[in-house]
PDB file of C-alpha atoms and ligand atoms in Angstrom:
ATOM      1  CA  UNK A   1     -33.000  -4.099 -14.549  1.00  0.00           C
ATOM      2  CA  UNK A   2     -29.084  -4.421 -15.601  1.00  0.00           C
ATOM      3  CA  UNK A   3     -26.324  -4.666 -13.270  1.00  0.00           C
ATOM      4  CA  UNK A   4     -24.762  -1.287 -12.456  1.00  0.00           C
ATOM      5  CA  UNK A   5     -22.475  -1.947  -9.584  1.00  0.00           C
ATOM      6  CA  UNK A   6     -20.914  -5.514  -8.860  1.00  0.00           C
ATOM      7  CA  UNK A   7     -18.559  -6.591  -6.140  1.00  0.00           C
ATOM      8  CA  UNK A   8     -16.865 -10.133  -6.249  1.00  0.00           C
ATOM      9  CA  UNK A   9     -15.084 -11.425  -3.551  1.00  0.00           C
ATOM     10  CA  UNK A  10     -13.789  -8.214  -2.440  1.00  0.00           C
ATOM     11  CA  UNK A  11     -11.117  -8.175   0.461  1.00  0.00           C
ATOM     12  CA  UNK A  12      -9.554  -5.144   2.150  1.00  0.00           C
ATOM     13  CA  UNK A  13      -7.017  -4.694   4.993  1.00  0.00           C
ATOM     14  CA  UNK A  14      -5.685  -1.772   7.202  1.00  0.00           C
ATOM     15  CA  UNK A  15      -1.978  -2.595   7.542  1.00  0.00           C
ATOM     16  CA  UNK A  16      -1.680  -6.123   9.153  1.00  0.00           C
ATOM     17  CA  UNK A  17      -5.357  -6.136  10.013  1.00  0.00           C
ATOM     18  CA  UNK A  18      -7.853  -7.798   7.364  1.00  0.00           C
ATOM     19  CA  UNK A  19     -11.295  -5.728   7.481  1.00  0.00           C
ATOM     20  CA  UNK A  20     -13.093  -7.410   4.494  1.00  0.00           C
ATOM     21  CA  UNK A  21     -12.697 -11.313   3.732  1.00  0.00           C
ATOM     22  CA  UNK A  22     -14.825 -11.560   0.587  1.00  0.00           C
ATOM     23  CA  UNK A  23     -17.703  -9.241  -0.031  1.00  0.00           C
ATOM     24  CA  UNK A  24     -20.005  -9.847  -3.069  1.00  0.00           C
ATOM     25  CA  UNK A  25     -23.042  -8.196  -3.934  1.00  0.00           C
ATOM     26  CA  UNK A  26     -24.748  -6.199  -6.963  1.00  0.00           C
ATOM     27  CA  UNK A  27     -26.835  -3.190  -7.309  1.00  0.00           C
ATOM     28  CA  UNK A  28     -28.995  -3.010 -10.350  1.00  0.00           C
ATOM     29  CA  UNK A  29     -29.833   0.285 -12.251  1.00  0.00           C
ATOM     30  CA  UNK A  30     -32.451   2.143 -10.245  1.00  0.00           C
ATOM     31  CA  UNK A  31     -32.170  -0.395  -7.141  1.00  0.00           C
ATOM     32  CA  UNK A  32     -32.021   0.918  -3.606  1.00  0.00           C
ATOM     33  CA  UNK A  33     -29.794  -1.568  -1.625  1.00  0.00           C
ATOM     34  CA  UNK A  34     -29.231  -1.340   2.198  1.00  0.00           C
ATOM     35  CA  UNK A  35     -25.804  -2.494   3.319  1.00  0.00           C
ATOM     36  CA  UNK A  36     -26.489  -3.694   7.202  1.00  0.00           C
ATOM     37  CA  UNK A  37     -24.335  -5.264   9.762  1.00  0.00           C
ATOM     38  CA  UNK A  38     -23.407  -4.418  13.396  1.00  0.00           C
ATOM     39  CA  UNK A  39     -20.678  -1.996  14.156  1.00  0.00           C
ATOM     40  CA  UNK A  40     -17.269  -2.872  12.883  1.00  0.00           C
ATOM     41  CA  UNK A  41     -18.482  -5.456  10.417  1.00  0.00           C
ATOM     42  CA  UNK A  42     -17.034  -3.695   7.106  1.00  0.00           C
ATOM     43  CA  UNK A  43     -19.953  -1.545   5.971  1.00  0.00           C
ATOM     44  CA  UNK A  44     -17.641   1.884   5.735  1.00  0.00           C
ATOM     45  CA  UNK A  45     -14.822  -0.355   4.609  1.00  0.00           C
ATOM     46  CA  UNK A  46     -16.716  -1.723   1.601  1.00  0.00           C
ATOM     47  CA  UNK A  47     -17.826   1.854   0.538  1.00  0.00           C
ATOM     48  CA  UNK A  48     -14.184   2.988   0.835  1.00  0.00           C
ATOM     49  CA  UNK A  49     -13.286   0.257  -1.572  1.00  0.00           C
ATOM     50  CA  UNK A  50     -16.066   1.155  -4.160  1.00  0.00           C
ATOM     51  CA  UNK A  51     -14.852   4.674  -4.089  1.00  0.00           C
ATOM     52  CA  UNK A  52     -11.201   3.596  -4.270  1.00  0.00           C
ATOM     53  CA  UNK A  53     -10.335   5.393  -0.985  1.00  0.00           C
ATOM     54  CA  UNK A  54      -8.460   2.261  -0.013  1.00  0.00           C
ATOM     55  CA  UNK A  55      -6.817  -0.410  -1.960  1.00  0.00           C
ATOM     56  CA  UNK A  56      -8.759  -3.914  -2.410  1.00  0.00           C
ATOM     57  CA  UNK A  57      -8.884  -7.409  -3.742  1.00  0.00           C
ATOM     58  CA  UNK A  58     -11.280  -9.015  -5.589  1.00  0.00           C
ATOM     59  CA  UNK A  59     -13.336  -7.411  -8.547  1.00  0.00           C
ATOM     60  CA  UNK A  60     -15.500  -4.198  -8.509  1.00  0.00           C
ATOM     61  CA  UNK A  61     -17.285  -3.184 -11.410  1.00  0.00           C
ATOM     62  CA  UNK A  62     -19.461  -0.044 -12.331  1.00  0.00           C
ATOM     63  CA  UNK A  63     -21.040   0.677 -15.330  1.00  0.00           C
ATOM     64  CA  UNK A  64     -19.050  -2.044 -17.207  1.00  0.00           C
ATOM     65  CA  UNK A  65     -15.679  -0.833 -15.957  1.00  0.00           C
ATOM     66  CA  UNK A  66     -13.121  -2.230 -13.755  1.00  0.00           C
ATOM     67  CA  UNK A  67     -12.706   0.152 -10.917  1.00  0.00           C
ATOM     68  CA  UNK A  68      -9.661  -1.380  -9.225  1.00  0.00           C
ATOM     69  CA  UNK A  69      -7.135   0.776 -10.935  1.00  0.00           C
ATOM     70  CA  UNK A  70      -8.801   3.920 -10.982  1.00  0.00           C
ATOM     71  CA  UNK A  71      -8.116   6.958  -8.767  1.00  0.00           C
ATOM     72  CA  UNK A  72     -10.932   7.884  -6.360  1.00  0.00           C
ATOM     73  CA  UNK A  73     -11.740  11.198  -8.695  1.00  0.00           C
ATOM     74  CA  UNK A  74     -12.238   9.148 -11.443  1.00  0.00           C
ATOM     75  CA  UNK A  75     -14.857   6.955  -9.719  1.00  0.00           C
ATOM     76  CA  UNK A  76     -16.824  10.265  -9.190  1.00  0.00           C
ATOM     77  CA  UNK A  77     -16.639  11.186 -12.575  1.00  0.00           C
ATOM     78  CA  UNK A  78     -17.953   7.897 -13.612  1.00  0.00           C
ATOM     79  CA  UNK A  79     -20.980   8.841 -11.571  1.00  0.00           C
ATOM     80  CA  UNK A  80     -20.590   7.617  -8.204  1.00  0.00           C
ATOM     81  CA  UNK A  81     -21.897  10.261  -5.796  1.00  0.00           C
ATOM     82  CA  UNK A  82     -20.643   9.411  -2.042  1.00  0.00           C
ATOM     83  CA  UNK A  83     -22.103  11.095   1.140  1.00  0.00           C
ATOM     84  CA  UNK A  84     -19.553  10.029   3.457  1.00  0.00           C
ATOM     85  CA  UNK A  85     -19.814   9.139   7.111  1.00  0.00           C
ATOM     86  CA  UNK A  86     -19.516  12.480   9.295  1.00  0.00           C
ATOM     87  CA  UNK A  87     -21.241  14.812   6.637  1.00  0.00           C
ATOM     88  CA  UNK A  88     -18.169  16.277   5.410  1.00  0.00           C
ATOM     89  CA  UNK A  89     -17.984  19.491   3.479  1.00  0.00           C
ATOM     90  CA  UNK A  90     -15.793  22.709   3.028  1.00  0.00           C
ATOM     91  CA  UNK A  91     -16.777  24.290   6.274  1.00  0.00           C
ATOM     92  CA  UNK A  92     -15.348  27.766   5.162  1.00  0.00           C
ATOM     93  CA  UNK A  93     -17.138  27.956   1.864  1.00  0.00           C
ATOM     94  CA  UNK A  94     -20.600  29.029   1.515  1.00  0.00           C
ATOM     95  CA  UNK A  95     -23.421  26.650   0.725  1.00  0.00           C
ATOM     96  CA  UNK A  96     -23.407  27.730  -3.101  1.00  0.00           C
ATOM     97  CA  UNK A  97     -19.819  27.125  -3.263  1.00  0.00           C
ATOM     98  CA  UNK A  98     -19.880  23.900  -1.793  1.00  0.00           C
ATOM     99  CA  UNK A  99     -22.382  22.709  -4.250  1.00  0.00           C
ATOM    100  CA  UNK A 100     -20.663  24.306  -7.325  1.00  0.00           C
ATOM    101  CA  UNK A 101     -17.397  22.829  -6.195  1.00  0.00           C
ATOM    102  CA  UNK A 102     -18.919  19.167  -6.897  1.00  0.00           C
ATOM    103  CA  UNK A 103     -20.760  20.008  -9.927  1.00  0.00           C
ATOM    104  CA  UNK A 104     -20.860  17.971 -13.227  1.00  0.00           C
ATOM    105  CA  UNK A 105     -23.191  18.331 -16.022  1.00  0.00           C
ATOM    106  CA  UNK A 106     -26.645  16.848 -15.600  1.00  0.00           C
ATOM    107  CA  UNK A 107     -29.944  17.191 -14.383  1.00  0.00           C
ATOM    108  CA  UNK A 108     -28.826  18.184 -10.695  1.00  0.00           C
ATOM    109  CA  UNK A 109     -28.259  22.034 -10.645  1.00  0.00           C
ATOM    110  CA  UNK A 110     -28.382  24.560  -7.719  1.00  0.00           C
ATOM    111  CA  UNK A 111     -32.202  24.864  -8.589  1.00  0.00           C
ATOM    112  CA  UNK A 112     -32.931  21.219  -8.397  1.00  0.00           C
ATOM    113  CA  UNK A 113     -30.947  20.564  -5.044  1.00  0.00           C
ATOM    114  CA  UNK A 114     -32.647  23.753  -3.529  1.00  0.00           C
ATOM    115  CA  UNK A 115     -36.103  22.176  -4.834  1.00  0.00           C
ATOM    116  CA  UNK A 116     -35.182  18.850  -2.771  1.00  0.00           C
ATOM    117  CA  UNK A 117     -33.701  20.891   0.333  1.00  0.00           C
ATOM    118  CA  UNK A 118     -35.453  24.267   0.315  1.00  0.00           C
ATOM    119  CA  UNK A 119     -33.434  25.316   3.568  1.00  0.00           C
ATOM    120  CA  UNK A 120     -30.116  24.967   1.462  1.00  0.00           C
ATOM    121  CA  UNK A 121     -31.751  27.392  -1.150  1.00  0.00           C
ATOM    122  CA  UNK A 122     -32.649  29.839   1.898  1.00  0.00           C
ATOM    123  CA  UNK A 123     -29.052  29.604   3.093  1.00  0.00           C
ATOM    124  CA  UNK A 124     -26.878  29.556  -0.092  1.00  0.00           C
ATOM    125  CA  UNK A 125     -24.919  32.472   0.942  1.00  0.00           C
ATOM    126  CA  UNK A 126     -24.117  30.941   4.446  1.00  0.00           C
ATOM    127  CA  UNK A 127     -20.833  29.619   5.431  1.00  0.00           C
ATOM    128  CA  UNK A 128     -21.143  25.770   5.718  1.00  0.00           C
ATOM    129  CA  UNK A 129     -19.658  25.799   9.346  1.00  0.00           C
ATOM    130  CA  UNK A 130     -22.419  27.876  10.439  1.00  0.00           C
ATOM    131  CA  UNK A 131     -25.300  25.484   9.410  1.00  0.00           C
ATOM    132  CA  UNK A 132     -26.936  22.999  11.960  1.00  0.00           C
ATOM    133  CA  UNK A 133     -25.963  19.348  11.994  1.00  0.00           C
ATOM    134  CA  UNK A 134     -29.036  18.559   9.716  1.00  0.00           C
ATOM    135  CA  UNK A 135     -28.478  21.370   7.210  1.00  0.00           C
ATOM    136  CA  UNK A 136     -24.787  20.314   6.926  1.00  0.00           C
ATOM    137  CA  UNK A 137     -26.050  16.591   6.042  1.00  0.00           C
ATOM    138  CA  UNK A 138     -28.315  17.979   3.598  1.00  0.00           C
ATOM    139  CA  UNK A 139     -25.431  20.061   1.934  1.00  0.00           C
ATOM    140  CA  UNK A 140     -23.361  16.838   2.040  1.00  0.00           C
ATOM    141  CA  UNK A 141     -26.335  14.980   0.017  1.00  0.00           C
ATOM    142  CA  UNK A 142     -26.581  17.996  -2.212  1.00  0.00           C
ATOM    143  CA  UNK A 143     -23.105  17.829  -3.062  1.00  0.00           C
ATOM    144  CA  UNK A 144     -23.256  14.214  -3.938  1.00  0.00           C
ATOM    145  CA  UNK A 145     -26.110  14.870  -6.096  1.00  0.00           C
ATOM    146  CA  UNK A 146     -24.078  17.736  -7.964  1.00  0.00           C
ATOM    147  CA  UNK A 147     -21.943  15.034  -9.139  1.00  0.00           C
ATOM    148  CA  UNK A 148     -25.075  13.795 -10.985  1.00  0.00           C
ATOM    149  CA  UNK A 149     -24.347  10.409 -10.004  1.00  0.00           C
ATOM    150  CA  UNK A 150     -26.043   7.039 -11.286  1.00  0.00           C
ATOM    151  CA  UNK A 151     -25.348   5.696  -7.912  1.00  0.00           C
ATOM    152  CA  UNK A 152     -25.709   7.605  -4.729  1.00  0.00           C
ATOM    153  CA  UNK A 153     -23.993   6.087  -1.455  1.00  0.00           C
ATOM    154  CA  UNK A 154     -25.143   7.311   1.867  1.00  0.00           C
ATOM    155  CA  UNK A 155     -22.914   6.173   4.665  1.00  0.00           C
ATOM    156  CA  UNK A 156     -25.055   6.764   8.013  1.00  0.00           C
ATOM    157  CA  UNK A 157     -26.624   9.971   6.731  1.00  0.00           C
ATOM    158  CA  UNK A 158     -29.099   9.993   9.628  1.00  0.00           C
ATOM    159  CA  UNK A 159     -26.543   9.571  12.437  1.00  0.00           C
ATOM    160  CA  UNK A 160     -26.665  11.870  15.321  1.00  0.00           C
ATOM    161  CA  UNK A 161     -29.636  13.983  13.874  1.00  0.00           C
ATOM    162  CA  UNK A 162     -32.736  14.975  15.500  1.00  0.00           C
ATOM    163  CA  UNK A 163     -35.695  12.930  15.034  1.00  0.00           C
ATOM    164  CA  UNK A 164     -37.526  15.592  12.727  1.00  0.00           C
ATOM    165  CA  UNK A 165     -34.569  16.266  10.682  1.00  0.00           C
ATOM    166  CA  UNK A 166     -33.848  12.578  10.128  1.00  0.00           C
ATOM    167  CA  UNK A 167     -37.520  12.321   8.984  1.00  0.00           C
ATOM    168  CA  UNK A 168     -36.634  15.154   6.332  1.00  0.00           C
ATOM    169  CA  UNK A 169     -33.661  13.115   5.174  1.00  0.00           C
ATOM    170  CA  UNK A 170     -35.553   9.824   4.967  1.00  0.00           C
ATOM    171  CA  UNK A 171     -38.153  11.846   2.883  1.00  0.00           C
ATOM    172  CA  UNK A 172     -35.715  13.168   0.717  1.00  0.00           C
ATOM    173  CA  UNK A 173     -34.388   9.752  -0.240  1.00  0.00           C
ATOM    174  CA  UNK A 174     -37.797   8.324  -0.668  1.00  0.00           C
ATOM    175  CA  UNK A 175     -38.451  11.223  -3.245  1.00  0.00           C
ATOM    176  CA  UNK A 176     -34.845  10.500  -5.024  1.00  0.00           C
ATOM    177  CA  UNK A 177     -36.114   6.847  -5.306  1.00  0.00           C
ATOM    178  CA  UNK A 178     -39.547   7.913  -6.675  1.00  0.00           C
ATOM    179  CA  UNK A 179     -38.676  10.590  -8.845  1.00  0.00           C
ATOM    180  CA  UNK A 180     -35.341   9.939 -10.208  1.00  0.00           C
ATOM    181  CA  UNK A 181     -34.835   6.228 -10.221  1.00  0.00           C
ATOM    182  CA  UNK A 182     -31.290   6.709  -9.254  1.00  0.00           C
ATOM    183  CA  UNK A 183     -29.575   3.495  -7.750  1.00  0.00           C
ATOM    184  CA  UNK A 184     -28.775   4.045  -4.049  1.00  0.00           C
ATOM    185  CA  UNK A 185     -26.613   2.053  -1.677  1.00  0.00           C
ATOM    186  CA  UNK A 186     -27.812   3.110   1.970  1.00  0.00           C
ATOM    187  CA  UNK A 187     -26.026   2.515   5.273  1.00  0.00           C
ATOM    188  CA  UNK A 188     -28.225   3.264   8.274  1.00  0.00           C
ATOM    189  CA  UNK A 189     -28.965   2.068  11.723  1.00  0.00           C
ATOM    190  CA  UNK A 190     -32.660   2.334  11.571  1.00  0.00           C
ATOM    191  CA  UNK A 191     -34.072  -0.899  10.071  1.00  0.00           C
ATOM    192  CA  UNK A 192     -37.559   0.391  10.062  1.00  0.00           C
ATOM    193  CA  UNK A 193     -36.765   3.246   7.782  1.00  0.00           C
ATOM    194  CA  UNK A 194     -34.613   0.918   5.522  1.00  0.00           C
ATOM    195  CA  UNK A 195     -37.278  -1.352   5.312  1.00  0.00           C
ATOM    196  CA  UNK A 196     -39.508   1.293   3.854  1.00  0.00           C
ATOM    197  CA  UNK A 197     -37.164   2.570   1.214  1.00  0.00           C
ATOM    198  CA  UNK A 198     -34.804  -0.082   0.293  1.00  0.00           C
ATOM    199  CA  UNK A 199     -35.512  -2.747  -2.293  1.00  0.00           C
ATOM    200  CA  UNK A 200     -32.963  -5.490  -1.206  1.00  0.00           C
ATOM    201  CA  UNK A 201     -30.714  -5.716   1.758  1.00  0.00           C
ATOM    202  CA  UNK A 202     -27.002  -7.260   2.155  1.00  0.00           C
ATOM    203  CA  UNK A 203     -25.671  -7.855   5.722  1.00  0.00           C
ATOM    204  CA  UNK A 204     -22.265  -7.971   6.522  1.00  0.00           C
ATOM    205  CA  UNK A 205     -20.643  -9.977   9.498  1.00  0.00           C
ATOM    206  CA  UNK A 206     -16.917  -9.944  10.256  1.00  0.00           C
ATOM    207  CA  UNK A 207     -16.062  -8.567   6.655  1.00  0.00           C
ATOM    208  CA  UNK A 208     -18.192 -11.378   4.737  1.00  0.00           C
ATOM    209  CA  UNK A 209     -21.713 -10.992   3.278  1.00  0.00           C
ATOM    210  CA  UNK A 210     -23.704 -13.320   5.171  1.00  0.00           C
ATOM    211  CA  UNK A 211     -27.196 -12.508   3.960  1.00  0.00           C
ATOM    212  CA  UNK A 212     -28.773 -10.978   0.873  1.00  0.00           C
ATOM    213  CA  UNK A 213     -32.396 -10.854  -0.110  1.00  0.00           C
ATOM    214  CA  UNK A 214     -35.457  -8.425  -0.617  1.00  0.00           C
ATOM    215  CA  UNK A 215     -36.050  -6.560   2.500  1.00  0.00           C
ATOM    216  CA  UNK A 216     -39.431  -8.107   2.967  1.00  0.00           C
ATOM    217  CA  UNK A 217     -37.611 -11.381   3.531  1.00  0.00           C
ATOM    218  CA  UNK A 218     -35.724  -9.841   6.483  1.00  0.00           C
ATOM    219  CA  UNK A 219     -37.431 -11.765   9.169  1.00  0.00           C
ATOM    220  CA  UNK A 220     -36.975 -11.415  12.885  1.00  0.00           C
ATOM    221  CA  UNK A 221     -34.648 -14.325  13.172  1.00  0.00           C
ATOM    222  CA  UNK A 222     -32.167 -13.061  10.436  1.00  0.00           C
ATOM    223  CA  UNK A 223     -32.170  -9.595  12.272  1.00  0.00           C
ATOM    224  CA  UNK A 224     -31.580 -10.942  15.530  1.00  0.00           C
ATOM    225  CA  UNK A 225     -28.824 -13.414  14.398  1.00  0.00           C
ATOM    226  CA  UNK A 226     -26.976 -10.631  12.517  1.00  0.00           C
ATOM    227  CA  UNK A 227     -28.043  -7.266  13.392  1.00  0.00           C
ATOM    228  CA  UNK A 228     -28.677  -7.873  17.165  1.00  0.00           C
ATOM    229  CA  UNK A 229     -32.306  -6.361  16.881  1.00  0.00           C
TER     230      UNK A 229
HETATM  231  P1  LIG B 301     -19.602   1.239  11.870  1.00  0.00           P
HETATM  232  O1  LIG B 301     -21.202   0.974  11.802  1.00  0.00           O
HETATM  233  O2  LIG B 301     -19.043   1.160  13.374  1.00  0.00           O
HETATM  234  O3  LIG B 301     -19.283   2.307  11.195  1.00  0.00           O
HETATM  235  P2  LIG B 301     -18.621  -0.615   9.763  1.00  0.00           P
HETATM  236  O4  LIG B 301     -19.497  -2.015   9.518  1.00  0.00           O
HETATM  237  O5  LIG B 301     -18.703   0.524   8.859  1.00  0.00           O
HETATM  238  O6  LIG B 301     -18.931  -0.141  11.375  1.00  0.00           O
HETATM  239  P3  LIG B 301     -15.802  -0.340   9.243  1.00  0.00           P
HETATM  240  O7  LIG B 301     -15.674   1.018   9.722  1.00  0.00           O
HETATM  241  O8  LIG B 301     -15.800  -0.912   8.037  1.00  0.00           O
HETATM  242  O9  LIG B 301     -17.299  -1.209   9.977  1.00  0.00           O
HETATM  243  O10 LIG B 301     -14.756  -1.402  10.059  1.00  0.00           O
HETATM  244  C1  LIG B 301     -14.342  -2.763   9.913  1.00  0.00           C
HETATM  245  C2  LIG B 301     -13.113  -3.240  10.726  1.00  0.00           C
HETATM  246  O11 LIG B 301     -12.075  -2.580  10.161  1.00  0.00           O
HETATM  247  C3  LIG B 301     -13.324  -2.751  12.047  1.00  0.00           C
HETATM  248  O12 LIG B 301     -12.795  -4.163  12.895  1.00  0.00           O
HETATM  249  C4  LIG B 301     -12.612  -1.616  12.237  1.00  0.00           C
HETATM  250  O13 LIG B 301     -12.064  -1.450  13.664  1.00  0.00           O
HETATM  251  C5  LIG B 301     -11.483  -1.838  11.119  1.00  0.00           C
HETATM  252  N1  LIG B 301     -11.090  -0.229  10.660  1.00  0.00           N
HETATM  253  C6  LIG B 301     -11.842   0.505  10.155  1.00  0.00           C
HETATM  254  N2  LIG B 301     -11.241   1.646   9.863  1.00  0.00           N
HETATM  255  C7  LIG B 301     -10.058   1.442  10.242  1.00  0.00           C
HETATM  256  C8  LIG B 301      -8.763   2.057   9.980  1.00  0.00           C
HETATM  257  N3  LIG B 301      -8.699   3.490   9.515  1.00  0.00           N
HETATM  258  N4  LIG B 301      -7.591   1.597  10.723  1.00  0.00           N
HETATM  259  C9  LIG B 301      -7.583   0.389  11.120  1.00  0.00           C
HETATM  260  N5  LIG B 301      -8.600  -0.368  11.148  1.00  0.00           N
HETATM  261  C10 LIG B 301      -9.840   0.186  10.735  1.00  0.00           C
END
């Protein structure tokens, strides 16, 4: 496996308040990495730095390129597909229009997204605003896949969803891992599900990476010290 994404001593601030004090980790091609930590420890801020939604210090490299001076659209075009916190999509567009708006050449098409999420195929002419929360989340993931990413980032993709829908989302993540070999960075509160899908974990505490290792090495002591579970 070769390095696809690497963060080296990444720092970030919101005005006068510093949120990241030095975050370093790597994701290899085809690897699933979970980014964990209690609330407010810097997970979403790290994602915003990778996607160039906020300025950062330190070094971020993706597929051999330094991301630090690129605008966020260029990062998407390089192959980073983001499913942002809050499942954003264009509410007044149909499912199909939402998917097409994000499309880049590659194996992910309207048909392959509908094969992963049949409900999106069934509702392709429906306005996004009329979808259930779970369907909107599937649409947000579908949009990120239409970018044909080399790295998919899922920020709290199961947040606030009913248990059955969460299960559907986890199953689709499992399929992406098994069937596409896509690299995935995943943030979620369910440690149990993360253990079943992620190869490696990175834990953030107060804007720093404090633990990195294979998921099977994340024992009860580490979980209790850094995740409060
Ligand atoms: P959560 O699980 O609650 O989403 P998180 O680990 O993703 O947490 P971040 O959202 O990255 O945490 O927040 C890291 C720190 O930056 C927190 O102290 C937070 O209050 C602060 N922060 C986040 N967004 C902003 C913002 N837009 N303006 C100012 N401070 C912010």
